[in-house]
PDB file of C-alpha atoms in Angstrom:
ATOM      1  CA  MET Y   1    -110.318  49.785  49.868  1.00  0.00           C
ATOM      2  CA  LYS Y   2    -108.079  51.574  47.435  1.00  0.00           C
ATOM      3  CA  LYS Y   3    -107.209  54.185  50.061  1.00  0.00           C
ATOM      4  CA  PHE Y   4    -106.380  51.467  52.625  1.00  0.00           C
ATOM      5  CA  ALA Y   5    -104.007  49.828  49.949  1.00  0.00           C
ATOM      6  CA  MET Y   6    -102.210  53.273  49.179  1.00  0.00           C
ATOM      7  CA  LEU Y   7    -101.835  53.918  52.954  1.00  0.00           C
ATOM      8  CA  SER Y   8    -100.460  50.462  53.604  1.00  0.00           C
ATOM      9  CA  LEU Y   9     -97.958  50.857  50.772  1.00  0.00           C
ATOM     10  CA  PHE Y  10     -96.854  54.151  52.006  1.00  0.00           C
ATOM     11  CA  MET Y  11     -96.325  52.826  55.539  1.00  0.00           C
ATOM     12  CA  LEU Y  12     -94.448  49.841  54.171  1.00  0.00           C
ATOM     13  CA  ILE Y  13     -92.054  52.326  52.425  1.00  0.00           C
ATOM     14  CA  ILE Y  14     -91.652  54.403  55.505  1.00  0.00           C
ATOM     15  CA  PHE Y  15     -90.967  51.528  57.801  1.00  0.00           C
ATOM     16  CA  GLY Y  16     -88.799  49.691  55.285  1.00  0.00           C
ATOM     17  CA  SER Y  17     -86.738  52.868  54.955  1.00  0.00           C
ATOM     18  CA  LEU Y  18     -86.394  53.195  58.737  1.00  0.00           C
ATOM     19  CA  ALA Y  19     -85.340  49.613  59.064  1.00  0.00           C
ATOM     20  CA  SER Y  20     -82.600  49.970  56.570  1.00  0.00           C
ATOM     21  CA  ALA Y  21     -81.739  53.627  57.653  1.00  0.00           C
ATOM     22  CA  GLN Y  22     -77.930  54.507  58.283  1.00  0.00           C
ATOM     23  CA  ILE Y  23     -76.569  57.142  60.602  1.00  0.00           C
ATOM     24  CA  LYS Y  24     -73.537  58.831  59.159  1.00  0.00           C
ATOM     25  CA  ILE Y  25     -71.292  60.707  61.438  1.00  0.00           C
ATOM     26  CA  GLY Y  26     -69.305  63.696  60.012  1.00  0.00           C
ATOM     27  CA  LEU Y  27     -66.542  66.114  61.043  1.00  0.00           C
ATOM     28  CA  GLY Y  28     -65.326  69.109  59.200  1.00  0.00           C
ATOM     29  CA  GLY Y  29     -65.613  72.959  59.120  1.00  0.00           C
ATOM     30  CA  GLY Y  30     -65.251  75.923  56.774  1.00  0.00           C
ATOM     31  CA  LEU Y  31     -65.522  79.603  56.446  1.00  0.00           C
ATOM     32  CA  THR Y  32     -67.670  81.945  58.328  1.00  0.00           C
ATOM     33  CA  SER Y  33     -68.327  85.485  57.012  1.00  0.00           C
ATOM     34  CA  ILE Y  34     -70.424  87.781  59.114  1.00  0.00           C
ATOM     35  CA  GLN Y  35     -72.783  89.852  56.898  1.00  0.00           C
ATOM     36  CA  SER Y  36     -74.606  91.959  59.324  1.00  0.00           C
ATOM     37  CA  PRO Y  37     -74.587  94.062  61.447  1.00  0.00           C
ATOM     38  CA  ASP Y  38     -72.021  96.728  60.185  1.00  0.00           C
ATOM     39  CA  ALA Y  39     -70.643  96.870  63.643  1.00  0.00           C
ATOM     40  CA  PHE Y  40     -69.533  93.211  63.245  1.00  0.00           C
ATOM     41  CA  LYS Y  41     -68.855  93.321  59.541  1.00  0.00           C
ATOM     42  CA  ASN Y  42     -66.826  96.564  59.030  1.00  0.00           C
ATOM     43  CA  ASP Y  43     -63.042  96.436  59.658  1.00  0.00           C
ATOM     44  CA  VAL Y  44     -61.438  97.537  62.726  1.00  0.00           C
ATOM     45  CA  ALA Y  45     -60.246 100.961  61.324  1.00  0.00           C
ATOM     46  CA  SER Y  46     -63.748 101.713  60.407  1.00  0.00           C
ATOM     47  CA  GLY Y  47     -64.997 101.016  63.940  1.00  0.00           C
ATOM     48  CA  GLY Y  48     -66.189  97.479  63.326  1.00  0.00           C
ATOM     49  CA  GLU Y  49     -65.117  94.096  64.719  1.00  0.00           C
ATOM     50  CA  GLY Y  50     -63.664  92.791  61.326  1.00  0.00           C
ATOM     51  CA  PHE Y  51     -65.540  89.538  61.494  1.00  0.00           C
ATOM     52  CA  THR Y  52     -65.801  88.885  57.822  1.00  0.00           C
ATOM     53  CA  GLY Y  53     -63.190  86.188  57.084  1.00  0.00           C
ATOM     54  CA  ASN Y  54     -63.283  83.556  59.974  1.00  0.00           C
ATOM     55  CA  TYR Y  55     -63.843  79.875  60.449  1.00  0.00           C
ATOM     56  CA  HIS Y  56     -65.858  77.293  62.152  1.00  0.00           C
ATOM     57  CA  LEU Y  57     -65.649  73.613  63.149  1.00  0.00           C
ATOM     58  CA  THR Y  58     -68.569  71.233  62.609  1.00  0.00           C
ATOM     59  CA  ALA Y  59     -69.844  67.818  63.851  1.00  0.00           C
ATOM     60  CA  MET Y  60     -72.843  66.443  62.111  1.00  0.00           C
ATOM     61  CA  ALA Y  61     -74.987  63.189  62.254  1.00  0.00           C
ATOM     62  CA  LYS Y  62     -77.196  62.384  59.311  1.00  0.00           C
ATOM     63  CA  LEU Y  63     -79.955  59.747  59.202  1.00  0.00           C
ATOM     64  CA  SER Y  64     -79.927  58.403  55.549  1.00  0.00           C
ATOM     65  CA  LEU Y  65     -83.261  56.990  54.584  1.00  0.00           C
ATOM     66  CA  PRO Y  66     -83.235  54.812  51.347  1.00  0.00           C
ATOM     67  CA  LEU Y  67     -86.129  55.601  49.034  1.00  0.00           C
ATOM     68  CA  ILE Y  68     -86.864  58.846  50.578  1.00  0.00           C
ATOM     69  CA  PRO Y  69     -85.460  62.039  49.417  1.00  0.00           C
ATOM     70  CA  PHE Y  70     -85.590  63.823  52.787  1.00  0.00           C
ATOM     71  CA  THR Y  71     -82.496  63.499  55.182  1.00  0.00           C
ATOM     72  CA  PRO Y  72     -82.796  64.691  58.746  1.00  0.00           C
ATOM     73  CA  ALA Y  73     -79.597  65.801  60.522  1.00  0.00           C
ATOM     74  CA  ALA Y  74     -78.279  67.278  63.732  1.00  0.00           C
ATOM     75  CA  PHE Y  75     -75.130  69.445  64.117  1.00  0.00           C
ATOM     76  CA  ILE Y  76     -72.921  71.409  66.375  1.00  0.00           C
ATOM     77  CA  ASP Y  77     -70.996  74.414  64.866  1.00  0.00           C
ATOM     78  CA  TYR Y  78     -68.356  76.302  66.721  1.00  0.00           C
ATOM     79  CA  HIS Y  79     -67.588  79.626  65.012  1.00  0.00           C
ATOM     80  CA  VAL Y  80     -64.302  81.373  65.886  1.00  0.00           C
ATOM     81  CA  LEU Y  81     -64.472  85.061  65.149  1.00  0.00           C
ATOM     82  CA  ARG Y  82     -61.326  87.301  65.229  1.00  0.00           C
ATOM     83  CA  GLY Y  83     -60.515  90.542  63.888  1.00  0.00           C
ATOM     84  CA  SER Y  84     -57.536  92.944  64.071  1.00  0.00           C
ATOM     85  CA  GLY Y  85     -56.344  96.423  62.856  1.00  0.00           C
ATOM     86  CA  THR Y  86     -55.712  99.880  63.796  1.00  0.00           C
ATOM     87  CA  ARG Y  87     -58.156 102.357  65.347  1.00  0.00           C
ATOM     88  CA  ASN Y  88     -57.142 105.849  66.457  1.00  0.00           C
ATOM     89  CA  SER Y  89     -53.440 104.920  66.143  1.00  0.00           C
ATOM     90  CA  TYR Y  90     -53.865 101.926  68.536  1.00  0.00           C
ATOM     91  CA  ALA Y  91     -53.632  98.177  67.437  1.00  0.00           C
ATOM     92  CA  VAL Y  92     -56.858  96.441  68.306  1.00  0.00           C
ATOM     93  CA  GLU Y  93     -57.607  92.787  68.465  1.00  0.00           C
ATOM     94  CA  THR Y  94     -61.289  91.606  68.598  1.00  0.00           C
ATOM     95  CA  SER Y  95     -62.904  88.197  69.317  1.00  0.00           C
ATOM     96  CA  MET Y  96     -65.991  86.331  69.829  1.00  0.00           C
ATOM     97  CA  ASN Y  97     -67.237  82.685  69.537  1.00  0.00           C
ATOM     98  CA  ILE Y  98     -70.525  81.363  68.656  1.00  0.00           C
ATOM     99  CA  LEU Y  99     -71.606  77.781  69.667  1.00  0.00           C
ATOM    100  CA  SER Y 100     -74.572  76.498  67.661  1.00  0.00           C
ATOM    101  CA  PHE Y 101     -76.731  73.362  68.409  1.00  0.00           C
ATOM    102  CA  GLY Y 102     -79.225  72.641  65.747  1.00  0.00           C
ATOM    103  CA  VAL Y 103     -81.334  70.238  63.547  1.00  0.00           C
ATOM    104  CA  GLU Y 104     -81.398  70.285  59.677  1.00  0.00           C
ATOM    105  CA  GLY Y 105     -83.711  68.964  57.034  1.00  0.00           C
ATOM    106  CA  GLU Y 106     -82.195  68.177  53.522  1.00  0.00           C
ATOM    107  CA  LEU Y 107     -84.246  67.580  50.336  1.00  0.00           C
ATOM    108  CA  THR Y 108     -82.313  65.803  47.718  1.00  0.00           C
ATOM    109  CA  LEU Y 109     -82.997  67.196  44.255  1.00  0.00           C
ATOM    110  CA  LEU Y 110     -81.350  64.685  42.055  1.00  0.00           C
ATOM    111  CA  PRO Y 111     -80.302  61.325  43.450  1.00  0.00           C
ATOM    112  CA  ILE Y 112     -77.293  60.290  41.438  1.00  0.00           C
ATOM    113  CA  PRO Y 113     -75.033  57.539  42.580  1.00  0.00           C
ATOM    114  CA  ILE Y 114     -71.917  59.732  42.807  1.00  0.00           C
ATOM    115  CA  LEU Y 115     -73.370  63.190  43.303  1.00  0.00           C
ATOM    116  CA  SER Y 116     -76.553  64.115  45.145  1.00  0.00           C
ATOM    117  CA  PRO Y 117     -77.317  67.895  45.186  1.00  0.00           C
ATOM    118  CA  TYR Y 118     -79.828  69.226  47.948  1.00  0.00           C
ATOM    119  CA  VAL Y 119     -81.442  72.279  49.468  1.00  0.00           C
ATOM    120  CA  CYS Y 120     -81.615  72.496  53.216  1.00  0.00           C
ATOM    121  CA  ALA Y 121     -83.155  74.421  56.097  1.00  0.00           C
ATOM    122  CA  ASP Y 122     -82.006  74.411  59.824  1.00  0.00           C
ATOM    123  CA  PHE Y 123     -83.056  75.752  63.234  1.00  0.00           C
ATOM    124  CA  ALA Y 124     -80.326  76.251  65.848  1.00  0.00           C
ATOM    125  CA  LEU Y 125     -79.770  77.638  69.328  1.00  0.00           C
ATOM    126  CA  ASN Y 126     -76.801  79.978  68.992  1.00  0.00           C
ATOM    127  CA  LYS Y 127     -74.851  80.851  72.166  1.00  0.00           C
ATOM    128  CA  PHE Y 128     -72.823  83.985  71.661  1.00  0.00           C
ATOM    129  CA  GLY Y 129     -69.737  84.237  73.825  1.00  0.00           C
ATOM    130  CA  GLN Y 130     -68.273  87.328  75.099  1.00  0.00           C
ATOM    131  CA  LEU Y 131     -67.349  90.134  72.624  1.00  0.00           C
ATOM    132  CA  GLU Y 132     -63.775  91.399  73.467  1.00  0.00           C
ATOM    133  CA  GLU Y 133     -61.823  94.163  72.167  1.00  0.00           C
ATOM    134  CA  THR Y 134     -58.114  94.507  73.414  1.00  0.00           C
ATOM    135  CA  SER Y 135     -55.688  97.346  72.821  1.00  0.00           C
ATOM    136  CA  GLN Y 136     -52.980  99.205  74.500  1.00  0.00           C
ATOM    137  CA  LEU Y 137     -55.738 101.093  76.365  1.00  0.00           C
ATOM    138  CA  GLY Y 138     -57.059  97.833  77.949  1.00  0.00           C
ATOM    139  CA  SER Y 139     -60.056  95.499  77.235  1.00  0.00           C
ATOM    140  CA  ILE Y 140     -63.680  96.209  76.561  1.00  0.00           C
ATOM    141  CA  VAL Y 141     -65.905  93.033  77.231  1.00  0.00           C
ATOM    142  CA  GLN Y 142     -69.580  92.711  76.448  1.00  0.00           C
ATOM    143  CA  GLY Y 143     -71.417  89.693  77.917  1.00  0.00           C
ATOM    144  CA  GLY Y 144     -72.631  86.792  75.843  1.00  0.00           C
ATOM    145  CA  LYS Y 145     -76.348  85.859  75.098  1.00  0.00           C
ATOM    146  CA  SER Y 146     -78.349  82.935  73.556  1.00  0.00           C
ATOM    147  CA  ARG Y 147     -80.678  83.374  70.662  1.00  0.00           C
ATOM    148  CA  TYR Y 148     -82.556  81.100  68.236  1.00  0.00           C
ATOM    149  CA  GLY Y 149     -81.866  81.222  64.331  1.00  0.00           C
ATOM    150  CA  VAL Y 150     -82.487  79.586  61.036  1.00  0.00           C
ATOM    151  CA  GLY Y 151     -80.501  78.972  58.044  1.00  0.00           C
ATOM    152  CA  LEU Y 152     -81.187  78.197  54.402  1.00  0.00           C
ATOM    153  CA  GLY Y 153     -78.781  76.803  51.861  1.00  0.00           C
ATOM    154  CA  VAL Y 154     -77.732  74.351  48.986  1.00  0.00           C
ATOM    155  CA  GLY Y 155     -75.241  71.655  48.937  1.00  0.00           C
ATOM    156  CA  ALA Y 156     -74.184  68.282  47.403  1.00  0.00           C
ATOM    157  CA  VAL Y 157     -72.943  64.996  48.682  1.00  0.00           C
ATOM    158  CA  VAL Y 158     -70.120  63.399  46.681  1.00  0.00           C
ATOM    159  CA  THR Y 159     -69.336  59.734  47.297  1.00  0.00           C
ATOM    160  CA  ALA Y 160     -65.495  59.673  47.492  1.00  0.00           C
ATOM    161  CA  LEU Y 161     -65.124  56.119  48.774  1.00  0.00           C
ATOM    162  CA  PRO Y 162     -67.547  53.296  49.468  1.00  0.00           C
ATOM    163  CA  LYS Y 163     -67.874  54.267  53.139  1.00  0.00           C
ATOM    164  CA  VAL Y 164     -66.791  58.016  52.933  1.00  0.00           C
ATOM    165  CA  ASP Y 165     -68.896  60.832  51.531  1.00  0.00           C
ATOM    166  CA  ILE Y 166     -67.947  64.486  51.171  1.00  0.00           C
ATOM    167  CA  ASP Y 167     -70.673  66.921  52.122  1.00  0.00           C
ATOM    168  CA  GLY Y 168     -70.168  70.585  50.737  1.00  0.00           C
ATOM    169  CA  SER Y 169     -72.679  73.175  51.442  1.00  0.00           C
ATOM    170  CA  ILE Y 170     -73.252  77.013  51.315  1.00  0.00           C
ATOM    171  CA  LYS Y 171     -75.751  78.572  53.791  1.00  0.00           C
ATOM    172  CA  TYR Y 172     -77.063  81.878  54.841  1.00  0.00           C
ATOM    173  CA  GLN Y 173     -77.791  81.985  58.516  1.00  0.00           C
ATOM    174  CA  PHE Y 174     -80.011  84.235  60.624  1.00  0.00           C
ATOM    175  CA  LEU Y 175     -78.291  83.744  63.778  1.00  0.00           C
ATOM    176  CA  ASN Y 176     -80.487  85.740  66.132  1.00  0.00           C
ATOM    177  CA  LEU Y 177     -83.776  85.677  64.371  1.00  0.00           C
ATOM    178  CA  ILE Y 178     -85.760  84.695  67.301  1.00  0.00           C
ATOM    179  CA  GLY Y 179     -85.517  86.118  71.032  1.00  0.00           C
ATOM    180  CA  LYS Y 180     -83.832  89.496  70.041  1.00  0.00           C
ATOM    181  CA  ASP Y 181     -84.043  92.404  72.596  1.00  0.00           C
ATOM    182  CA  SER Y 182     -85.661  95.566  71.458  1.00  0.00           C
ATOM    183  CA  GLY Y 183     -83.383  97.442  69.239  1.00  0.00           C
ATOM    184  CA  GLU Y 184     -80.817  94.495  68.851  1.00  0.00           C
ATOM    185  CA  SER Y 185     -79.301  94.262  65.384  1.00  0.00           C
ATOM    186  CA  ASN Y 186     -79.620  91.264  63.148  1.00  0.00           C
ATOM    187  CA  ILE Y 187     -76.499  88.983  63.123  1.00  0.00           C
ATOM    188  CA  ASN Y 188     -76.463  87.115  59.883  1.00  0.00           C
ATOM    189  CA  ALA Y 189     -73.559  84.987  58.397  1.00  0.00           C
ATOM    190  CA  LEU Y 190     -72.754  83.351  55.135  1.00  0.00           C
ATOM    191  CA  THR Y 191     -71.000  80.028  55.698  1.00  0.00           C
ATOM    192  CA  PHE Y 192     -69.097  77.583  53.411  1.00  0.00           C
ATOM    193  CA  ASN Y 193     -68.873  73.999  54.873  1.00  0.00           C
ATOM    194  CA  ILE Y 194     -66.999  70.955  53.977  1.00  0.00           C
ATOM    195  CA  ILE Y 195     -67.708  67.831  55.972  1.00  0.00           C
ATOM    196  CA  LEU Y 196     -66.446  64.288  55.827  1.00  0.00           C
ATOM    197  CA  LEU Y 197     -69.106  61.711  56.480  1.00  0.00           C
ATOM    198  CA  PHE Y 198     -68.383  58.081  57.771  1.00  0.00           C
TER     199      PHE Y 198
END
């Protein structure tokens, strides 16, 4: 009987939270810094692509569950990677885009009315666009590919206005963790995100 009462109470909390759940939509972006491989990270003069200081745009939806410290979310990231420099006395421009579709789970560490820090983990399908190098000698193009990846991070939600939250996070992303070809290098990135949630 005691177990039944505990289960009933647990189910009541879950369904009560779902009934009063809110979906928040957010838009934002931030910085994308490729950490590996060296072929992407190194500057153009050193034979790399120079993809260390770039940016991304983000759209996110979060399901806010009262009384439960876990927040599920879905997101779309569009990473715009660009590099430039001189290689062998020629000016070289490099470019690649990454489109990510993912889901994320956030665990709130300390629910304070104004500030709520959290840890998060995500899983995403990452669609790598064409890698292109352009110089006076012409263009070199490598085809795109799709890979699955995961990300781990920390963040905090700050209540700025009654209906607006600011979500800031830092994540380390393993962009091609699953589905790599034999000998394919790991593509990892450090991202800094700021999202306005409505």
